[in-house]
Amino acid sequence: MRANTKITASHRGRLAVVYVRQSSLVQVREHAESTARQYGLAAVAVEMGWAPGGVLVLDADLGVSGRFGSHRDGFTELVARVCRGEVGAIFGLEVSRLARSGEFARLLELARLTDTLLVDGDGVYDLSDINDRLLLGLKGSMSEAELHLLTGRLHGAKLAAAQRGELRSPLAVGYVHDDGEVIFDPDEQVRQAVEDLFAEFARTGSAVGVVRAFAATGRLFPQRRWGGAWDGQLTWGKLTHSRVLQAVKNPVYAGAYAYGRTYDQRTVTPDGDVTATRIRRPRAEWTVLLPDHHPGYISWQRFLEIETHLAASNTKRGARPPREGSALCQGIIFCGVCGGRMGTRYREGNRIAYLCQVRDANRTTLCRAVAVATVDDAVAALLLDAVTAEQITLALKAADEVTNRFTRSHRAAELALDRARYETDRAERAFMNVEPENRLVARTLEARWEAKLAAMADAEAALATARAARPHLPERDALLTLAADLPGLWHHPDTQPRDRKRLLRTLIADVALLPEQHKDDIRIGVRWHTGATDEITAERIGPGRTPPTALELIHRHGATHTSEQLADLLNTAGLRTGRGHQWTKAGVARVREAHTIPGPRTVAICDGEVSVKQAAADLGIPADAVYNWLRHGQVPARRGPSGRWCIPWDPQTRAVYEAKVAASFRLNPIQTTPAERAV
């Protein structure tokens, strides 16, 4: 670069900015000569007349791609200084490579408006000169085209190597490269850890279960580091939930080679920033998939089963897998009034209820709630009535028809694969027989061979997909035996609630609580996986739904019997609670409270004693506070035969109560006169 008449004193009176950039950290580490040349432009600026203090080097973008300038702090600062008129000239090895994606044109316009020069190895460019502007615009367009062509060639080469299964990438733990082939890791401890992971997943059925199993035994899991000082080295650490999911979702462990499983989706934010999000493609959209590429820790069929299992367990995408707890319809029950999903609430005393998750505008009142036993007993009875030997025989006939249909589709896929293999063999023989001197013909035949290889890979993937979609049916005799003994198996004490849920979901798609026609009845809609629907009606049971016979007896004798006496009377009569349990004193008390049934009116207060309300009025505090102290045994009192509290209101006892009031920071006694207390 030599001094140029385009450079004036006005330009030298402003900053000379040297913009230093490398597209990646690999280039910074391995292409040091390019970086050194860019830093050397500061000395060139001094030779062209700028003072050493007037040269600014912007190197904040080392290792940052120039595709999107909004992510580059150095380029952002450069544009800001140009807009403020602080820059007289911008130095770069190739100024046409300063920015891409349309940002170069914007930089040229800003430089023209602020009289900023651009300087590179080819000369000095004054943007107020139309010829310089045209020349830089042409060089920028050529740079874009050059990058496009290079990117296309590189991507095409990568895709061709991937279609042959030869494109190397970092392997998952448990595998290593050996002379271009993928083999098991020779370290037996590493192999055993991977095998244990898949074995525990098969046993527990969840990633959390695998993590807990490893943590319970103190086992560690290997991880290979990539990049940095630990590049390629193996480290051991605790197994995490994300590591388990990565392993079970990785087709490498099933012996398959896969390429193009993800892609970058770029979006522009309102402030102009470009963000990239890594999106996973469905398996059917993977660019390359080559089963049986290398030995696997699991089979391809097992990988497909895991994929289906994970999809059925993904609650974020609407799946409702069987969970812990005894509620049979948990996750598949909906409200037939508002259409919302119904959750499950577990309370003390084995009191379980389905509650609609939709609330009113104030988020205070639930749409509806019903005891779990009301719904589960009716749905289970419907299921057991449906699963009979006759119904299973009809289902097996339909399954045979479906199996025949899949067999015909498999045959078509097998014939297509045979045709693709035949065409590939022909293309290979044609390429092998061509004379080496005839390069043009050899190049054409090689391209045809690669196309046939890609077609054969697609045919193999189509056949594998067709085989994976084939339903697995159990033996007929086993099904018929199960139908005959299903009620006994269902009610067996060793049968777990999760097993009942799984059996239920194999036939029933969802359950809906339909609008009620009578407050004591529940209408339940059941939708089967076949599309058929049933409606059943069940009588409400559970807390607050005492059987009418028992409730009538409590109403009749409530005024003359205590809760304990009523419990004995109900049990002697052979009556049970709504949940089928025996009556207790606490159970009768809850019914009294729910239905406002008073107890016996026995005069139990003796001379010198007061009731709870009288004591509370004397102390000037709410009666609830006194009841709370009595329930916890914190103050002296006695309880009469009817259950009423009697407090001996002598000076010593009164002093105890007054001390409790004084020690409480919540109670604020109300001062009353003796006349008011007498009233």
XYZ file of C-alpha atoms in Angstrom, residues 239-652:
414
model
C -24.547 -40.000 35.120
C -27.140 -37.287 34.436
C -30.653 -37.358 33.036
C -29.618 -35.581 29.833
C -26.770 -38.040 29.215
C -29.168 -40.983 29.447
C -31.576 -39.404 26.969
C -28.722 -38.618 24.578
C -27.611 -42.246 24.685
C -30.993 -43.902 24.184
C -31.863 -41.484 21.347
C -28.533 -41.951 19.541
C -28.820 -44.373 16.565
C -25.071 -44.988 16.737
C -25.655 -47.361 19.663
C -28.023 -49.356 17.413
C -25.272 -49.871 14.829
C -26.671 -47.264 12.400
C -24.902 -44.391 10.664
C -26.960 -41.191 10.608
C -26.280 -37.779 9.081
C -28.503 -34.705 8.973
C -30.424 -35.348 12.187
C -30.562 -31.618 13.005
C -30.546 -28.275 11.252
C -30.157 -24.625 12.262
C -33.280 -22.478 12.105
C -32.458 -18.761 12.027
C -34.851 -16.050 13.086
C -34.547 -12.273 13.215
C -35.524 -10.544 16.459
C -37.268 -7.135 16.456
C -33.974 -5.391 17.289
C -32.274 -6.938 14.244
C -30.310 -9.724 15.928
C -30.116 -13.054 14.133
C -30.490 -16.066 16.400
C -29.923 -19.706 15.455
C -31.811 -22.587 17.065
C -30.831 -26.206 16.626
C -33.925 -28.172 15.514
C -34.140 -31.972 15.523
C -35.577 -33.591 12.439
C -37.943 -36.580 12.643
C -36.269 -39.859 11.819
C -38.081 -40.055 8.469
C -36.417 -36.742 7.424
C -32.799 -37.629 8.282
C -30.557 -36.967 5.303
C -28.664 -40.269 5.554
C -29.524 -43.378 7.557
C -27.508 -46.584 7.080
C -28.567 -49.442 9.378
C -26.077 -52.210 10.177
C -23.173 -49.850 9.546
C -21.188 -51.043 12.569
C -21.694 -53.304 15.618
C -24.317 -52.001 18.032
C -24.953 -52.221 21.738
C -28.664 -52.691 20.987
C -30.576 -53.860 17.927
C -32.302 -51.500 15.512
C -35.669 -52.939 16.551
C -34.885 -52.153 20.182
C -33.949 -48.588 19.187
C -37.347 -48.158 17.502
C -39.078 -49.526 20.592
C -37.237 -47.018 22.793
C -38.174 -44.220 20.383
C -41.855 -45.192 20.618
C -41.646 -45.500 24.402
C -40.107 -42.035 24.787
C -42.735 -40.482 22.508
C -45.486 -42.065 24.591
C -43.887 -40.653 27.763
C -43.376 -37.075 26.531
C -45.924 -35.079 28.519
C -44.845 -31.796 26.867
C -46.301 -33.069 23.592
C -49.593 -34.210 25.035
C -48.659 -37.744 26.076
C -50.109 -39.049 29.336
C -48.029 -42.025 30.465
C -49.028 -44.141 33.489
C -47.725 -42.453 36.633
C -47.422 -43.309 40.302
C -50.550 -43.469 42.424
C -53.666 -45.589 42.542
C -55.928 -43.330 40.412
C -56.764 -45.525 37.421
C -57.803 -42.818 34.931
C -55.057 -40.361 35.862
C -53.848 -38.490 32.778
C -56.616 -39.616 30.406
C -59.681 -38.116 32.119
C -61.211 -34.838 30.921
C -64.059 -32.593 31.986
C -67.124 -32.901 29.776
C -68.393 -29.464 30.870
C -65.490 -27.136 30.035
C -63.273 -29.537 28.095
C -60.321 -29.040 30.439
C -57.967 -31.700 31.732
C -58.743 -33.134 35.153
C -55.921 -33.541 37.638
C -55.628 -35.857 40.605
C -55.397 -34.785 44.225
C -54.250 -37.153 46.955
C -55.253 -36.308 50.516
C -54.801 -37.889 53.925
C -56.830 -40.944 54.732
C -56.630 -42.301 51.166
C -59.052 -39.610 50.001
C -58.404 -39.174 46.276
C -60.380 -37.002 43.865
C -60.342 -35.923 40.229
C -60.436 -32.112 39.977
C -60.932 -30.037 36.851
C -57.918 -27.784 36.311
C -59.991 -24.948 34.808
C -60.976 -22.280 37.336
C -63.256 -19.275 37.175
C -62.114 -15.756 36.300
C -60.906 -15.165 39.868
C -59.012 -18.511 39.871
C -60.770 -19.504 43.079
C -63.521 -21.981 42.192
C -62.912 -25.286 40.457
C -65.188 -26.336 37.624
C -66.008 -29.700 39.213
C -64.571 -32.519 41.328
C -65.474 -36.166 41.884
C -64.124 -38.976 44.028
C -61.705 -41.284 42.211
C -63.472 -44.422 43.352
C -66.698 -43.245 41.715
C -65.094 -43.196 38.260
C -62.463 -45.923 38.551
C -64.825 -48.644 39.750
C -67.268 -47.999 36.908
C -64.556 -47.799 34.209
C -62.789 -50.935 35.494
C -66.069 -52.853 35.455
C -66.697 -51.742 31.875
C -63.192 -52.836 30.858
C -63.509 -56.279 32.455
C -66.893 -56.802 30.805
C -65.429 -55.896 27.414
C -62.344 -58.127 27.595
C -63.948 -61.517 27.029
C -62.910 -64.509 24.952
C -65.465 -63.623 22.261
C -64.225 -60.040 21.967
C -60.592 -61.162 21.781
C -61.444 -63.623 18.999
C -62.952 -60.787 16.946
C -59.932 -58.578 17.690
C -57.551 -61.310 16.533
C -59.402 -61.632 13.234
C -59.013 -57.903 12.675
C -55.348 -58.137 13.668
C -54.803 -60.911 11.106
C -56.184 -58.649 8.409
C -53.900 -55.816 9.483
C -50.924 -58.202 9.537
C -51.675 -59.365 5.995
C -51.861 -55.765 4.871
C -48.444 -55.023 6.384
C -47.028 -58.199 4.827
C -48.100 -56.998 1.375
C -46.478 -53.616 1.992
C -43.292 -55.354 3.207
C -43.183 -57.423 0.024
C -43.380 -54.300 -2.111
C -40.537 -52.710 -0.138
C -38.434 -55.877 -0.438
C -38.912 -55.962 -4.218
C -37.958 -52.280 -4.445
C -34.776 -52.984 -2.468
C -33.892 -55.944 -4.724
C -34.324 -53.700 -7.775
C -32.142 -50.981 -6.196
C -29.386 -53.527 -5.409
C -29.490 -54.860 -8.959
C -29.186 -51.340 -10.419
C -26.338 -50.556 -8.010
C -24.432 -53.702 -9.037
C -24.845 -52.796 -12.718
C -23.567 -49.257 -12.111
C -20.601 -50.604 -10.129
C -19.642 -53.102 -12.841
C -19.886 -50.398 -15.511
C -17.603 -48.117 -13.518
C -15.077 -50.894 -12.820
C -14.897 -51.911 -16.493
C -14.271 -48.442 -17.913
C -10.789 -47.671 -19.214
C -8.808 -45.464 -16.799
C -7.718 -43.192 -19.673
C -11.350 -42.332 -20.454
C -11.743 -39.927 -17.564
C -14.912 -38.221 -18.834
C -16.785 -41.501 -19.086
C -15.417 -42.680 -15.730
C -16.586 -39.472 -14.068
C -20.095 -39.911 -15.470
C -20.258 -43.571 -14.443
C -18.999 -42.741 -10.947
C -21.753 -40.145 -10.524
C -24.332 -42.696 -11.708
C -22.972 -45.274 -9.245
C -23.227 -42.811 -6.354
C -26.828 -42.021 -7.336
C -27.689 -45.734 -7.333
C -26.040 -46.146 -3.917
C -28.193 -43.312 -2.552
C -31.333 -44.927 -4.048
C -30.415 -48.263 -2.462
C -29.933 -46.588 0.937
C -33.381 -44.997 0.626
C -34.907 -48.379 -0.238
C -33.235 -50.001 2.787
C -34.551 -47.234 5.044
C -38.068 -47.638 3.607
C -37.978 -51.394 4.279
C -36.726 -50.861 7.835
C -39.521 -48.346 8.468
C -42.139 -50.731 7.087
C -40.869 -53.556 9.295
C -40.807 -51.307 12.347
C -44.436 -50.318 11.770
C -45.612 -53.928 11.825
C -47.624 -54.542 14.992
C -46.396 -57.188 17.395
C -49.191 -59.553 18.437
C -49.031 -61.957 21.367
C -49.947 -65.595 21.063
C -53.637 -66.417 20.641
C -53.690 -68.983 23.443
C -52.028 -66.538 25.822
C -54.647 -63.896 25.049
C -57.549 -66.282 25.532
C -56.081 -67.502 28.840
C -55.619 -63.895 29.950
C -59.248 -63.070 29.129
C -60.480 -66.000 31.208
C -58.398 -65.012 34.245
C -58.366 -61.211 33.791
C -60.741 -60.351 36.681
C -58.661 -62.391 39.112
C -55.454 -60.868 37.828
C -56.953 -57.362 37.990
C -58.033 -57.684 41.623
C -54.961 -59.614 42.762
C -53.196 -57.749 45.606
C -49.793 -58.138 43.925
C -50.961 -56.340 40.770
C -49.474 -52.849 40.780
C -51.611 -49.751 39.959
C -49.275 -48.867 37.076
C -49.890 -52.289 35.494
C -53.644 -51.731 35.708
C -53.229 -48.339 34.068
C -51.184 -49.802 31.227
C -53.764 -52.501 30.607
C -56.541 -49.918 30.673
C -54.783 -47.657 28.157
C -54.229 -50.446 25.677
C -57.988 -50.421 25.018
C -59.378 -47.111 26.315
C -58.222 -43.833 24.730
C -59.729 -41.363 27.224
C -62.527 -40.822 29.741
C -64.790 -37.771 30.039
C -67.073 -36.688 32.872
C -70.260 -35.631 31.088
C -72.655 -32.939 32.380
C -74.693 -34.186 35.323
C -78.445 -34.685 35.181
C -78.734 -35.541 38.889
C -76.397 -34.372 41.641
C -76.024 -37.892 43.074
C -75.135 -39.508 39.724
C -72.057 -39.211 37.515
C -72.243 -39.683 33.745
C -69.006 -41.114 32.378
C -68.118 -41.190 28.690
C -65.535 -43.756 27.567
C -63.823 -43.593 24.160
C -62.092 -46.770 22.988
C -59.063 -46.844 20.710
C -61.252 -48.328 17.992
C -63.314 -45.127 17.911
C -66.342 -46.646 19.633
C -67.828 -44.848 22.648
C -69.788 -45.932 25.717
C -71.667 -43.985 28.374
C -72.116 -45.313 31.901
C -73.734 -43.853 35.003
C -72.351 -44.282 38.509
C -73.595 -43.203 41.914
C -71.440 -40.693 43.725
C -69.479 -42.001 46.690
C -66.707 -40.628 48.814
C -66.334 -37.843 51.405
C -69.531 -35.825 51.686
C -71.492 -38.560 49.886
C -72.640 -40.692 52.781
C -75.079 -43.495 51.824
C -78.686 -42.322 52.349
C -79.474 -45.079 54.895
C -76.557 -44.144 57.135
C -77.279 -40.427 56.789
C -80.933 -40.939 57.760
C -79.885 -42.862 60.904
C -77.482 -40.082 61.924
C -80.245 -37.483 61.430
C -82.680 -39.558 63.517
C -80.384 -40.209 66.505
C -78.001 -37.262 66.255
C -79.737 -35.180 68.919
C -79.670 -37.973 71.517
C -76.404 -39.834 70.779
C -72.789 -38.763 70.793
C -70.586 -39.326 67.738
C -68.974 -42.361 69.361
C -72.377 -43.857 70.184
C -73.582 -43.219 66.628
C -70.514 -44.977 65.228
C -71.285 -48.078 67.287
C -74.936 -47.919 66.224
C -74.030 -47.674 62.514
C -71.526 -50.521 62.665
C -74.029 -52.731 64.544
C -76.580 -52.079 61.797
C -74.040 -53.230 59.185
C -73.823 -49.826 57.503
C -70.588 -48.533 55.957
C -69.164 -45.222 54.845
C -69.206 -44.077 51.232
C -65.763 -45.656 50.800
C -66.916 -48.975 52.285
C -65.085 -48.547 55.620
C -66.404 -48.985 59.164
C -67.652 -45.934 61.007
C -65.492 -44.139 63.543
C -66.111 -41.272 65.937
C -64.185 -38.893 63.647
C -66.132 -40.069 60.599
C -69.482 -39.368 62.271
C -68.201 -35.958 63.398
C -67.339 -35.051 59.792
C -70.823 -36.044 58.655
C -72.339 -33.937 61.470
C -70.294 -30.952 60.365
C -71.053 -31.405 56.641
C -74.824 -31.772 57.173
C -75.148 -29.493 60.244
C -76.495 -32.225 62.534
C -76.413 -31.010 66.183
C -75.268 -33.204 69.047
C -77.118 -34.022 72.269
C -78.024 -30.961 74.353
C -76.794 -32.122 77.759
C -76.246 -29.595 80.503
C -72.685 -30.392 81.506
C -71.374 -27.148 82.928
C -71.112 -27.276 86.719
C -70.882 -24.452 89.229
C -67.692 -22.477 88.897
C -67.232 -23.554 85.249
C -67.786 -21.658 82.024
C -68.138 -22.657 78.387
C -65.557 -21.899 75.718
C -67.558 -18.988 74.352
C -68.011 -17.507 77.836
C -64.283 -17.767 78.545
C -63.437 -16.204 75.170
C -65.846 -13.335 75.781
C -64.359 -12.743 79.229
C -60.833 -12.645 77.729
C -61.932 -10.549 74.740
C -60.577 -12.992 72.144
C -62.155 -15.227 69.460
C -63.483 -18.588 70.607
C -61.445 -20.340 67.885
C -58.244 -19.477 69.746
C -59.491 -21.195 72.913
C -60.593 -24.264 70.917
C -57.114 -24.468 69.370
C -55.454 -24.410 72.837
C -57.837 -27.093 74.073
C -57.220 -29.383 71.109
C -53.472 -29.230 71.747
C -53.822 -29.608 75.534
C -52.204 -26.261 76.294
C -54.763 -25.039 78.875
C -56.742 -26.817 81.656
C -60.352 -27.927 80.968
C -62.538 -30.987 81.057
C -64.891 -32.529 78.520
C -68.436 -33.599 79.415
C -70.272 -36.726 78.206
C -71.694 -34.799 75.265
C -68.242 -33.657 74.191
C -68.635 -30.047 75.358
C -65.671 -28.313 76.984
C -66.078 -27.102 80.571
C -63.469 -24.680 81.927
C -63.062 -24.236 85.745
C -62.970 -20.424 85.869
C -61.064 -19.963 89.119
C -58.273 -17.353 89.568
C -55.489 -19.864 88.896
